[in-house]
């Protein structure tokens, strides 16, 4: 199994509060990704990183920011959480490139986030 | 825009009853087609990558095949532990990974 740890695994918070989700990898892969998974929508890319301090937006990036200060850690922040951001968030890593190269992405077990 | 359509949405099989899951796609310049398995409360688990039409990959009771328009995940003599959601995804020339919505497979003992 790919060494990916997401924390926390579950979180309940209130509208308007900041939330930070953490993804930690032990594979030394260059590429890291944040997705959200919602019924009827499948997996959608929020942001991704192609190296330390190098990040870019995905298809649903509004309301989210990311940071990557070390190869192994990729943080997703909701600056002011809204109920529409209630979802399951997955981190993924890949050895090969862009928003999706020809190398598979490997996923963590997700964070279930509820915003009341 | 790349598109991935999986069918059926849900499939119920009896243990031992072989079947196939379909992934239809349109893409500009296929770079890779991926199959994943997802169990409830877990992240997608990588199964296979296919790169070109005619390619096949096999693992235990699962076999993935690829044509220019479709990929199939064949399940031979399934067991209850094969119950899961199976996701198809692909990357095209734009380097963007596009997922289908998944097929939920239930195998009854």
PDB file of N, CA and C in Angstrom, chain B:
ATOM      1  N   UNK B   1     -13.665  17.974 -24.734  1.00  0.00           N
ATOM      2  CA  UNK B   1     -13.491  17.589 -23.327  1.00  0.00           C
ATOM      3  C   UNK B   1     -13.563  16.065 -23.199  1.00  0.00           C
ATOM      4  N   UNK B   2     -12.633  15.520 -22.430  1.00  0.00           N
ATOM      5  CA  UNK B   2     -12.622  14.069 -22.217  1.00  0.00           C
ATOM      6  C   UNK B   2     -13.845  13.650 -21.413  1.00  0.00           C
ATOM      7  N   UNK B   3     -14.396  12.496 -21.739  1.00  0.00           N
ATOM      8  CA  UNK B   3     -15.566  12.003 -21.014  1.00  0.00           C
ATOM      9  C   UNK B   3     -15.416  10.526 -20.714  1.00  0.00           C
ATOM     10  N   UNK B   4     -15.912  10.133 -19.542  1.00  0.00           N
ATOM     11  CA  UNK B   4     -15.905   8.734 -19.110  1.00  0.00           C
ATOM     12  C   UNK B   4     -17.292   8.381 -18.605  1.00  0.00           C
ATOM     13  N   UNK B   5     -17.873   7.339 -19.187  1.00  0.00           N
ATOM     14  CA  UNK B   5     -19.203   6.895 -18.790  1.00  0.00           C
ATOM     15  C   UNK B   5     -19.136   5.431 -18.399  1.00  0.00           C
ATOM     16  N   UNK B   6     -19.573   5.139 -17.185  1.00  0.00           N
ATOM     17  CA  UNK B   6     -19.543   3.758 -16.716  1.00  0.00           C
ATOM     18  C   UNK B   6     -20.947   3.189 -16.634  1.00  0.00           C
ATOM     19  N   UNK B   7     -21.069   1.932 -17.013  1.00  0.00           N
ATOM     20  CA  UNK B   7     -22.383   1.282 -16.936  1.00  0.00           C
ATOM     21  C   UNK B   7     -22.241  -0.206 -16.626  1.00  0.00           C
ATOM     22  N   UNK B   8     -23.244  -0.780 -15.949  1.00  0.00           N
ATOM     23  CA  UNK B   8     -24.396  -0.092 -15.354  1.00  0.00           C
ATOM     24  C   UNK B   8     -23.971   0.673 -14.097  1.00  0.00           C
ATOM     25  N   UNK B   9     -24.852   1.441 -13.496  1.00  0.00           N
ATOM     26  CA  UNK B   9     -24.509   2.148 -12.254  1.00  0.00           C
ATOM     27  C   UNK B   9     -24.324   1.170 -11.112  1.00  0.00           C
ATOM     28  N   UNK B  10     -25.146   0.117 -11.119  1.00  0.00           N
ATOM     29  CA  UNK B  10     -25.064  -0.886 -10.066  1.00  0.00           C
ATOM     30  C   UNK B  10     -25.288  -2.256 -10.684  1.00  0.00           C
ATOM     31  N   UNK B  11     -24.652  -3.259 -10.095  1.00  0.00           N
ATOM     32  CA  UNK B  11     -24.740  -4.617 -10.620  1.00  0.00           C
ATOM     33  C   UNK B  11     -24.764  -5.588  -9.453  1.00  0.00           C
ATOM     34  N   UNK B  12     -25.749  -6.464  -9.481  1.00  0.00           N
ATOM     35  CA  UNK B  12     -25.838  -7.479  -8.437  1.00  0.00           C
ATOM     36  C   UNK B  12     -25.627  -8.840  -9.075  1.00  0.00           C
ATOM     37  N   UNK B  13     -24.690  -9.589  -8.547  1.00  0.00           N
ATOM     38  CA  UNK B  13     -24.361 -10.900  -9.068  1.00  0.00           C
ATOM     39  C   UNK B  13     -24.451 -11.942  -7.983  1.00  0.00           C
ATOM     40  N   UNK B  14     -24.709 -13.174  -8.407  1.00  0.00           N
ATOM     41  CA  UNK B  14     -24.613 -14.300  -7.502  1.00  0.00           C
ATOM     42  C   UNK B  14     -23.159 -14.750  -7.484  1.00  0.00           C
ATOM     43  N   UNK B  15     -22.705 -15.229  -6.371  1.00  0.00           N
ATOM     44  CA  UNK B  15     -21.341 -15.748  -6.288  1.00  0.00           C
ATOM     45  C   UNK B  15     -21.100 -16.753  -7.418  1.00  0.00           C
ATOM     46  N   UNK B  16     -19.992 -16.584  -8.139  1.00  0.00           N
ATOM     47  CA  UNK B  16     -19.682 -17.484  -9.240  1.00  0.00           C
ATOM     48  C   UNK B  16     -20.214 -17.061 -10.592  1.00  0.00           C
ATOM     49  N   UNK B  17     -21.076 -16.024 -10.614  1.00  0.00           N
ATOM     50  CA  UNK B  17     -21.702 -15.570 -11.860  1.00  0.00           C
ATOM     51  C   UNK B  17     -20.812 -14.517 -12.508  1.00  0.00           C
ATOM     52  N   UNK B  18     -20.121 -14.875 -13.546  1.00  0.00           N
ATOM     53  CA  UNK B  18     -19.185 -13.956 -14.206  1.00  0.00           C
ATOM     54  C   UNK B  18     -19.921 -12.850 -14.946  1.00  0.00           C
ATOM     55  N   UNK B  19     -19.273 -11.680 -15.041  1.00  0.00           N
ATOM     56  CA  UNK B  19     -19.882 -10.545 -15.733  1.00  0.00           C
ATOM     57  C   UNK B  19     -18.802  -9.538 -16.113  1.00  0.00           C
ATOM     58  N   UNK B  20     -19.234  -8.468 -16.760  1.00  0.00           N
ATOM     59  CA  UNK B  20     -18.305  -7.425 -17.193  1.00  0.00           C
ATOM     60  C   UNK B  20     -18.850  -6.050 -16.848  1.00  0.00           C
ATOM     61  N   UNK B  21     -17.946  -5.159 -16.450  1.00  0.00           N
ATOM     62  CA  UNK B  21     -18.272  -3.763 -16.198  1.00  0.00           C
ATOM     63  C   UNK B  21     -17.732  -2.942 -17.363  1.00  0.00           C
ATOM     64  N   UNK B  22     -18.547  -1.978 -17.808  1.00  0.00           N
ATOM     65  CA  UNK B  22     -18.181  -1.229 -19.009  1.00  0.00           C
ATOM     66  C   UNK B  22     -17.737   0.195 -18.678  1.00  0.00           C
ATOM     67  N   UNK B  23     -16.731   0.654 -19.381  1.00  0.00           N
ATOM     68  CA  UNK B  23     -16.267   2.038 -19.284  1.00  0.00           C
ATOM     69  C   UNK B  23     -16.127   2.565 -20.716  1.00  0.00           C
ATOM     70  N   UNK B  24     -17.051   3.420 -21.110  1.00  0.00           N
ATOM     71  CA  UNK B  24     -16.978   4.033 -22.439  1.00  0.00           C
ATOM     72  C   UNK B  24     -16.320   5.388 -22.322  1.00  0.00           C
ATOM     73  N   UNK B  25     -15.544   5.756 -23.318  1.00  0.00           N
ATOM     74  CA  UNK B  25     -14.822   7.015 -23.178  1.00  0.00           C
ATOM     75  C   UNK B  25     -14.656   7.727 -24.521  1.00  0.00           C
ATOM     76  N   UNK B  26     -14.491   9.027 -24.415  1.00  0.00           N
ATOM     77  CA  UNK B  26     -14.024   9.846 -25.532  1.00  0.00           C
ATOM     78  C   UNK B  26     -12.853  10.663 -25.010  1.00  0.00           C
ATOM     79  N   UNK B  27     -11.784  10.691 -25.783  1.00  0.00           N
ATOM     80  CA  UNK B  27     -10.568  11.346 -25.308  1.00  0.00           C
ATOM     81  C   UNK B  27      -9.748  11.793 -26.503  1.00  0.00           C
ATOM     82  N   UNK B  28      -9.033  12.867 -26.294  1.00  0.00           N
ATOM     83  CA  UNK B  28      -8.082  13.322 -27.291  1.00  0.00           C
ATOM     84  C   UNK B  28      -6.699  12.875 -26.855  1.00  0.00           C
ATOM     85  N   UNK B  29      -6.186  11.852 -27.509  1.00  0.00           N
ATOM     86  CA  UNK B  29      -4.837  11.398 -27.201  1.00  0.00           C
ATOM     87  C   UNK B  29      -4.718  10.669 -25.875  1.00  0.00           C
ATOM     88  N   UNK B  30      -5.194   9.430 -25.830  1.00  0.00           N
ATOM     89  CA  UNK B  30      -5.178   8.663 -24.587  1.00  0.00           C
ATOM     90  C   UNK B  30      -3.743   8.434 -24.117  1.00  0.00           C
ATOM     91  N   UNK B  31      -3.499   8.807 -22.858  1.00  0.00           N
ATOM     92  CA  UNK B  31      -2.177   8.555 -22.262  1.00  0.00           C
ATOM     93  C   UNK B  31      -2.224   7.382 -21.299  1.00  0.00           C
ATOM     94  N   UNK B  32      -3.383   7.131 -20.725  1.00  0.00           N
ATOM     95  CA  UNK B  32      -3.522   5.998 -19.819  1.00  0.00           C
ATOM     96  C   UNK B  32      -4.956   5.867 -19.358  1.00  0.00           C
ATOM     97  N   UNK B  33      -5.435   4.638 -19.241  1.00  0.00           N
ATOM     98  CA  UNK B  33      -6.763   4.370 -18.686  1.00  0.00           C
ATOM     99  C   UNK B  33      -6.565   3.531 -17.434  1.00  0.00           C
ATOM    100  N   UNK B  34      -7.217   3.926 -16.355  1.00  0.00           N
ATOM    101  CA  UNK B  34      -6.977   3.329 -15.039  1.00  0.00           C
ATOM    102  C   UNK B  34      -8.261   2.738 -14.480  1.00  0.00           C
ATOM    103  N   UNK B  35      -8.115   1.597 -13.820  1.00  0.00           N
ATOM    104  CA  UNK B  35      -9.215   1.013 -13.051  1.00  0.00           C
ATOM    105  C   UNK B  35      -8.836   1.024 -11.574  1.00  0.00           C
ATOM    106  N   UNK B  36      -9.841   1.413 -10.766  1.00  0.00           N
ATOM    107  CA  UNK B  36      -9.679   1.438  -9.316  1.00  0.00           C
ATOM    108  C   UNK B  36     -10.830   0.678  -8.673  1.00  0.00           C
ATOM    109  N   UNK B  37     -10.580   0.185  -7.494  1.00  0.00           N
ATOM    110  CA  UNK B  37     -11.612  -0.409  -6.642  1.00  0.00           C
ATOM    111  C   UNK B  37     -11.733   0.476  -5.406  1.00  0.00           C
ATOM    112  N   UNK B  38     -12.965   0.756  -4.982  1.00  0.00           N
ATOM    113  CA  UNK B  38     -13.172   1.544  -3.771  1.00  0.00           C
ATOM    114  C   UNK B  38     -14.142   0.844  -2.843  1.00  0.00           C
ATOM    115  N   UNK B  39     -13.684   0.565  -1.631  1.00  0.00           N
ATOM    116  CA  UNK B  39     -14.526  -0.008  -0.601  1.00  0.00           C
ATOM    117  C   UNK B  39     -15.128   1.116   0.237  1.00  0.00           C
ATOM    118  N   UNK B  40     -16.290   0.876   0.864  1.00  0.00           N
ATOM    119  CA  UNK B  40     -16.928   1.929   1.676  1.00  0.00           C
ATOM    120  C   UNK B  40     -15.981   2.456   2.750  1.00  0.00           C
ATOM    121  N   UNK B  41     -15.883   3.786   2.849  1.00  0.00           N
ATOM    122  CA  UNK B  41     -15.052   4.408   3.868  1.00  0.00           C
ATOM    123  C   UNK B  41     -13.569   4.389   3.565  1.00  0.00           C
ATOM    124  N   UNK B  42     -13.217   3.982   2.349  1.00  0.00           N
ATOM    125  CA  UNK B  42     -11.813   3.898   1.959  1.00  0.00           C
ATOM    126  C   UNK B  42     -11.553   4.721   0.700  1.00  0.00           C
ATOM    127  N   UNK B  43     -10.273   4.960   0.426  1.00  0.00           N
ATOM    128  CA  UNK B  43      -9.916   5.618  -0.813  1.00  0.00           C
ATOM    129  C   UNK B  43      -9.837   4.629  -1.956  1.00  0.00           C
ATOM    130  N   UNK B  44      -9.876   5.121  -3.199  1.00  0.00           N
ATOM    131  CA  UNK B  44      -9.728   4.229  -4.348  1.00  0.00           C
ATOM    132  C   UNK B  44      -8.390   3.491  -4.301  1.00  0.00           C
ATOM    133  N   UNK B  45      -8.466   2.213  -4.623  1.00  0.00           N
ATOM    134  CA  UNK B  45      -7.274   1.360  -4.659  1.00  0.00           C
ATOM    135  C   UNK B  45      -6.958   1.043  -6.111  1.00  0.00           C
ATOM    136  N   UNK B  46      -5.743   1.349  -6.534  1.00  0.00           N
ATOM    137  CA  UNK B  46      -5.353   1.154  -7.925  1.00  0.00           C
ATOM    138  C   UNK B  46      -5.342  -0.333  -8.280  1.00  0.00           C
ATOM    139  N   UNK B  47      -5.938  -0.632  -9.461  1.00  0.00           N
ATOM    140  CA  UNK B  47      -5.939  -2.005  -9.968  1.00  0.00           C
ATOM    141  C   UNK B  47      -5.049  -2.155 -11.206  1.00  0.00           C
ATOM    142  N   UNK B  48      -5.376  -1.418 -12.269  1.00  0.00           N
ATOM    143  CA  UNK B  48      -4.700  -1.606 -13.555  1.00  0.00           C
ATOM    144  C   UNK B  48      -4.501  -0.274 -14.272  1.00  0.00           C
ATOM    145  N   UNK B  49      -3.478  -0.241 -15.132  1.00  0.00           N
ATOM    146  CA  UNK B  49      -3.323   0.797 -16.140  1.00  0.00           C
ATOM    147  C   UNK B  49      -3.270   0.137 -17.507  1.00  0.00           C
ATOM    148  N   UNK B  50      -4.024   0.702 -18.465  1.00  0.00           N
ATOM    149  CA  UNK B  50      -3.968   0.262 -19.857  1.00  0.00           C
ATOM    150  C   UNK B  50      -3.569   1.458 -20.702  1.00  0.00           C
ATOM    151  N   UNK B  51      -2.694   1.217 -21.674  1.00  0.00           N
ATOM    152  CA  UNK B  51      -2.153   2.334 -22.438  1.00  0.00           C
ATOM    153  C   UNK B  51      -2.608   2.377 -23.893  1.00  0.00           C
ATOM    154  N   UNK B  52      -2.918   1.212 -24.478  1.00  0.00           N
ATOM    155  CA  UNK B  52      -3.266   1.231 -25.896  1.00  0.00           C
ATOM    156  C   UNK B  52      -4.280   0.132 -26.197  1.00  0.00           C
ATOM    157  N   UNK B  53      -5.048   0.352 -27.256  1.00  0.00           N
ATOM    158  CA  UNK B  53      -6.076  -0.606 -27.669  1.00  0.00           C
ATOM    159  C   UNK B  53      -5.470  -1.981 -27.902  1.00  0.00           C
ATOM    160  N   UNK B  54      -6.175  -2.981 -27.400  1.00  0.00           N
ATOM    161  CA  UNK B  54      -5.704  -4.355 -27.521  1.00  0.00           C
ATOM    162  C   UNK B  54      -4.972  -4.857 -26.288  1.00  0.00           C
ATOM    163  N   UNK B  55      -4.622  -3.942 -25.413  1.00  0.00           N
ATOM    164  CA  UNK B  55      -3.887  -4.325 -24.208  1.00  0.00           C
ATOM    165  C   UNK B  55      -4.827  -4.979 -23.200  1.00  0.00           C
ATOM    166  N   UNK B  56      -4.321  -5.942 -22.463  1.00  0.00           N
ATOM    167  CA  UNK B  56      -5.068  -6.628 -21.416  1.00  0.00           C
ATOM    168  C   UNK B  56      -4.184  -6.750 -20.174  1.00  0.00           C
ATOM    169  N   UNK B  57      -4.818  -6.651 -19.008  1.00  0.00           N
ATOM    170  CA  UNK B  57      -4.121  -6.866 -17.746  1.00  0.00           C
ATOM    171  C   UNK B  57      -4.990  -7.766 -16.887  1.00  0.00           C
ATOM    172  N   UNK B  58      -4.356  -8.609 -16.090  1.00  0.00           N
ATOM    173  CA  UNK B  58      -5.111  -9.591 -15.322  1.00  0.00           C
ATOM    174  C   UNK B  58      -4.553  -9.672 -13.899  1.00  0.00           C
ATOM    175  N   UNK B  59      -5.485  -9.841 -12.945  1.00  0.00           N
ATOM    176  CA  UNK B  59      -5.093 -10.013 -11.546  1.00  0.00           C
ATOM    177  C   UNK B  59      -6.167 -10.807 -10.853  1.00  0.00           C
ATOM    178  N   UNK B  60      -5.836 -12.002 -10.456  1.00  0.00           N
ATOM    179  CA  UNK B  60      -6.768 -12.905  -9.788  1.00  0.00           C
ATOM    180  C   UNK B  60      -8.033 -13.060 -10.642  1.00  0.00           C
ATOM    181  N   UNK B  61      -9.190 -12.705 -10.132  1.00  0.00           N
ATOM    182  CA  UNK B  61     -10.451 -12.904 -10.856  1.00  0.00           C
ATOM    183  C   UNK B  61     -10.783 -11.734 -11.797  1.00  0.00           C
ATOM    184  N   UNK B  62      -9.927 -10.736 -11.865  1.00  0.00           N
ATOM    185  CA  UNK B  62     -10.185  -9.535 -12.654  1.00  0.00           C
ATOM    186  C   UNK B  62      -9.310  -9.496 -13.899  1.00  0.00           C
ATOM    187  N   UNK B  63      -9.933  -9.065 -15.004  1.00  0.00           N
ATOM    188  CA  UNK B  63      -9.199  -8.874 -16.247  1.00  0.00           C
ATOM    189  C   UNK B  63      -9.703  -7.604 -16.905  1.00  0.00           C
ATOM    190  N   UNK B  64      -8.800  -6.694 -17.211  1.00  0.00           N
ATOM    191  CA  UNK B  64      -9.160  -5.434 -17.857  1.00  0.00           C
ATOM    192  C   UNK B  64      -8.706  -5.467 -19.303  1.00  0.00           C
ATOM    193  N   UNK B  65      -9.589  -4.980 -20.183  1.00  0.00           N
ATOM    194  CA  UNK B  65      -9.282  -4.916 -21.604  1.00  0.00           C
ATOM    195  C   UNK B  65      -9.577  -3.516 -22.123  1.00  0.00           C
ATOM    196  N   UNK B  66      -8.989  -3.197 -23.274  1.00  0.00           N
ATOM    197  CA  UNK B  66      -9.118  -1.840 -23.811  1.00  0.00           C
ATOM    198  C   UNK B  66      -9.291  -1.887 -25.329  1.00  0.00           C
ATOM    199  N   UNK B  67     -10.313  -1.129 -25.807  1.00  0.00           N
ATOM    200  CA  UNK B  67     -10.454  -0.867 -27.237  1.00  0.00           C
ATOM    201  C   UNK B  67     -10.329   0.645 -27.419  1.00  0.00           C
ATOM    202  N   UNK B  68     -10.551   1.109 -28.633  1.00  0.00           N
ATOM    203  CA  UNK B  68     -10.413   2.544 -28.893  1.00  0.00           C
ATOM    204  C   UNK B  68     -11.552   3.370 -28.318  1.00  0.00           C
ATOM    205  N   UNK B  69     -12.645   2.701 -27.907  1.00  0.00           N
ATOM    206  CA  UNK B  69     -13.788   3.426 -27.375  1.00  0.00           C
ATOM    207  C   UNK B  69     -14.227   2.960 -26.001  1.00  0.00           C
ATOM    208  N   UNK B  70     -13.770   1.781 -25.595  1.00  0.00           N
ATOM    209  CA  UNK B  70     -14.274   1.205 -24.350  1.00  0.00           C
ATOM    210  C   UNK B  70     -13.181   0.441 -23.608  1.00  0.00           C
ATOM    211  N   UNK B  71     -13.413   0.320 -22.315  1.00  0.00           N
ATOM    212  CA  UNK B  71     -12.634  -0.616 -21.526  1.00  0.00           C
ATOM    213  C   UNK B  71     -13.621  -1.481 -20.746  1.00  0.00           C
ATOM    214  N   UNK B  72     -13.253  -2.734 -20.573  1.00  0.00           N
ATOM    215  CA  UNK B  72     -14.082  -3.648 -19.802  1.00  0.00           C
ATOM    216  C   UNK B  72     -13.273  -4.200 -18.635  1.00  0.00           C
ATOM    217  N   UNK B  73     -13.976  -4.347 -17.524  1.00  0.00           N
ATOM    218  CA  UNK B  73     -13.402  -5.060 -16.384  1.00  0.00           C
ATOM    219  C   UNK B  73     -14.206  -6.341 -16.240  1.00  0.00           C
ATOM    220  N   UNK B  74     -13.578  -7.451 -16.625  1.00  0.00           N
ATOM    221  CA  UNK B  74     -14.248  -8.741 -16.572  1.00  0.00           C
ATOM    222  C   UNK B  74     -13.989  -9.364 -15.200  1.00  0.00           C
ATOM    223  N   UNK B  75     -15.059  -9.857 -14.592  1.00  0.00           N
ATOM    224  CA  UNK B  75     -14.938 -10.503 -13.284  1.00  0.00           C
ATOM    225  C   UNK B  75     -15.373 -11.949 -13.446  1.00  0.00           C
ATOM    226  N   UNK B  76     -14.429 -12.850 -13.227  1.00  0.00           N
ATOM    227  CA  UNK B  76     -14.684 -14.281 -13.412  1.00  0.00           C
ATOM    228  C   UNK B  76     -14.951 -14.939 -12.064  1.00  0.00           C
ATOM    229  N   UNK B  77     -16.077 -15.641 -11.990  1.00  0.00           N
ATOM    230  CA  UNK B  77     -16.459 -16.365 -10.760  1.00  0.00           C
ATOM    231  C   UNK B  77     -16.292 -15.491  -9.529  1.00  0.00           C
ATOM    232  N   UNK B  78     -17.014 -14.371  -9.471  1.00  0.00           N
ATOM    233  CA  UNK B  78     -16.822 -13.432  -8.356  1.00  0.00           C
ATOM    234  C   UNK B  78     -17.192 -14.034  -7.010  1.00  0.00           C
ATOM    235  N   UNK B  79     -16.550 -13.482  -5.977  1.00  0.00           N
ATOM    236  CA  UNK B  79     -16.822 -13.849  -4.596  1.00  0.00           C
ATOM    237  C   UNK B  79     -17.393 -12.635  -3.870  1.00  0.00           C
ATOM    238  N   UNK B  80     -18.056 -12.839  -2.738  1.00  0.00           N
ATOM    239  CA  UNK B  80     -18.606 -11.699  -1.994  1.00  0.00           C
ATOM    240  C   UNK B  80     -17.573 -10.621  -1.694  1.00  0.00           C
ATOM    241  N   UNK B  81     -16.322 -10.991  -1.502  1.00  0.00           N
ATOM    242  CA  UNK B  81     -15.289  -9.999  -1.191  1.00  0.00           C
ATOM    243  C   UNK B  81     -14.932  -9.123  -2.395  1.00  0.00           C
ATOM    244  N   UNK B  82     -15.453  -9.443  -3.556  1.00  0.00           N
ATOM    245  CA  UNK B  82     -15.278  -8.583  -4.732  1.00  0.00           C
ATOM    246  C   UNK B  82     -16.284  -7.435  -4.742  1.00  0.00           C
ATOM    247  N   UNK B  83     -17.225  -7.450  -3.821  1.00  0.00           N
ATOM    248  CA  UNK B  83     -18.204  -6.367  -3.721  1.00  0.00           C
ATOM    249  C   UNK B  83     -17.495  -5.063  -3.398  1.00  0.00           C
ATOM    250  N   UNK B  84     -17.737  -4.048  -4.220  1.00  0.00           N
ATOM    251  CA  UNK B  84     -17.073  -2.745  -4.080  1.00  0.00           C
ATOM    252  C   UNK B  84     -17.591  -1.849  -5.192  1.00  0.00           C
ATOM    253  N   UNK B  85     -17.132  -0.603  -5.181  1.00  0.00           N
ATOM    254  CA  UNK B  85     -17.385   0.289  -6.318  1.00  0.00           C
ATOM    255  C   UNK B  85     -16.130   0.306  -7.179  1.00  0.00           C
ATOM    256  N   UNK B  86     -16.320   0.139  -8.474  1.00  0.00           N
ATOM    257  CA  UNK B  86     -15.197   0.108  -9.408  1.00  0.00           C
ATOM    258  C   UNK B  86     -15.214   1.385 -10.241  1.00  0.00           C
ATOM    259  N   UNK B  87     -14.084   2.087 -10.213  1.00  0.00           N
ATOM    260  CA  UNK B  87     -13.951   3.369 -10.897  1.00  0.00           C
ATOM    261  C   UNK B  87     -13.031   3.240 -12.096  1.00  0.00           C
ATOM    262  N   UNK B  88     -13.435   3.884 -13.174  1.00  0.00           N
ATOM    263  CA  UNK B  88     -12.623   3.990 -14.377  1.00  0.00           C
ATOM    264  C   UNK B  88     -12.180   5.451 -14.506  1.00  0.00           C
ATOM    265  N   UNK B  89     -10.956   5.677 -14.918  1.00  0.00           N
ATOM    266  CA  UNK B  89     -10.449   7.041 -15.101  1.00  0.00           C
ATOM    267  C   UNK B  89      -9.449   7.037 -16.248  1.00  0.00           C
ATOM    268  N   UNK B  90      -9.279   8.189 -16.862  1.00  0.00           N
ATOM    269  CA  UNK B  90      -8.307   8.265 -17.944  1.00  0.00           C
ATOM    270  C   UNK B  90      -7.612   9.618 -17.984  1.00  0.00           C
ATOM    271  N   UNK B  91      -6.452   9.614 -18.605  1.00  0.00           N
ATOM    272  CA  UNK B  91      -5.717  10.842 -18.869  1.00  0.00           C
ATOM    273  C   UNK B  91      -5.525  10.963 -20.370  1.00  0.00           C
ATOM    274  N   UNK B  92      -5.837  12.148 -20.885  1.00  0.00           N
ATOM    275  CA  UNK B  92      -5.669  12.417 -22.298  1.00  0.00           C
ATOM    276  C   UNK B  92      -4.513  13.360 -22.553  1.00  0.00           C
ATOM    277  N   UNK B  93      -4.520  13.919 -23.740  1.00  0.00           N
ATOM    278  CA  UNK B  93      -3.424  14.801 -24.141  1.00  0.00           C
ATOM    279  C   UNK B  93      -3.322  16.041 -23.263  1.00  0.00           C
ATOM    280  N   UNK B  94      -4.433  16.438 -22.631  1.00  0.00           N
ATOM    281  CA  UNK B  94      -4.409  17.634 -21.768  1.00  0.00           C
ATOM    282  C   UNK B  94      -3.860  17.333 -20.385  1.00  0.00           C
ATOM    283  N   UNK B  95      -3.444  16.087 -20.150  1.00  0.00           N
ATOM    284  CA  UNK B  95      -2.855  15.656 -18.871  1.00  0.00           C
ATOM    285  C   UNK B  95      -3.808  15.768 -17.697  1.00  0.00           C
ATOM    286  N   UNK B  96      -5.085  15.808 -17.974  1.00  0.00           N
ATOM    287  CA  UNK B  96      -6.070  15.912 -16.896  1.00  0.00           C
ATOM    288  C   UNK B  96      -6.677  14.530 -16.650  1.00  0.00           C
ATOM    289  N   UNK B  97      -6.748  14.134 -15.369  1.00  0.00           N
ATOM    290  CA  UNK B  97      -7.331  12.839 -15.015  1.00  0.00           C
ATOM    291  C   UNK B  97      -8.831  12.997 -14.862  1.00  0.00           C
ATOM    292  N   UNK B  98      -9.594  12.257 -15.657  1.00  0.00           N
ATOM    293  CA  UNK B  98     -11.055  12.326 -15.644  1.00  0.00           C
ATOM    294  C   UNK B  98     -11.608  11.006 -15.144  1.00  0.00           C
ATOM    295  N   UNK B  99     -12.459  11.079 -14.116  1.00  0.00           N
ATOM    296  CA  UNK B  99     -13.056   9.888 -13.522  1.00  0.00           C
ATOM    297  C   UNK B  99     -14.476   9.675 -14.029  1.00  0.00           C
ATOM    298  N   UNK B 100     -14.869   8.411 -14.129  1.00  0.00           N
ATOM    299  CA  UNK B 100     -16.270   8.064 -14.258  1.00  0.00           C
ATOM    300  C   UNK B 100     -16.911   8.067 -12.876  1.00  0.00           C
ATOM    301  N   UNK B 101     -18.236   7.861 -12.839  1.00  0.00           N
ATOM    302  CA  UNK B 101     -18.941   7.920 -11.564  1.00  0.00           C
ATOM    303  C   UNK B 101     -18.956   6.589 -10.829  1.00  0.00           C
ATOM    304  N   UNK B 102     -18.465   5.557 -11.455  1.00  0.00           N
ATOM    305  CA  UNK B 102     -18.313   4.301 -10.757  1.00  0.00           C
ATOM    306  C   UNK B 102     -19.452   3.320 -10.964  1.00  0.00           C
ATOM    307  N   UNK B 103     -19.161   2.049 -10.747  1.00  0.00           N
ATOM    308  CA  UNK B 103     -20.149   0.970 -10.796  1.00  0.00           C
ATOM    309  C   UNK B 103     -20.083   0.255  -9.454  1.00  0.00           C
ATOM    310  N   UNK B 104     -21.233   0.177  -8.779  1.00  0.00           N
ATOM    311  CA  UNK B 104     -21.290  -0.503  -7.490  1.00  0.00           C
ATOM    312  C   UNK B 104     -21.658  -1.955  -7.709  1.00  0.00           C
ATOM    313  N   UNK B 105     -20.736  -2.830  -7.373  1.00  0.00           N
ATOM    314  CA  UNK B 105     -20.923  -4.269  -7.564  1.00  0.00           C
ATOM    315  C   UNK B 105     -21.249  -4.926  -6.231  1.00  0.00           C
ATOM    316  N   UNK B 106     -22.294  -5.720  -6.234  1.00  0.00           N
ATOM    317  CA  UNK B 106     -22.671  -6.485  -5.053  1.00  0.00           C
ATOM    318  C   UNK B 106     -22.707  -7.953  -5.446  1.00  0.00           C
ATOM    319  N   UNK B 107     -21.969  -8.792  -4.722  1.00  0.00           N
ATOM    320  CA  UNK B 107     -21.924 -10.220  -5.003  1.00  0.00           C
ATOM    321  C   UNK B 107     -22.542 -10.967  -3.823  1.00  0.00           C
ATOM    322  N   UNK B 108     -23.629 -11.678  -4.103  1.00  0.00           N
ATOM    323  CA  UNK B 108     -24.348 -12.390  -3.052  1.00  0.00           C
ATOM    324  C   UNK B 108     -23.798 -13.804  -2.898  1.00  0.00           C
ATOM    325  N   UNK B 109     -23.667 -14.254  -1.648  1.00  0.00           N
ATOM    326  CA  UNK B 109     -23.154 -15.629  -1.428  1.00  0.00           C
ATOM    327  C   UNK B 109     -24.144 -16.685  -1.914  1.00  0.00           C
TER     328      UNK B 109
END
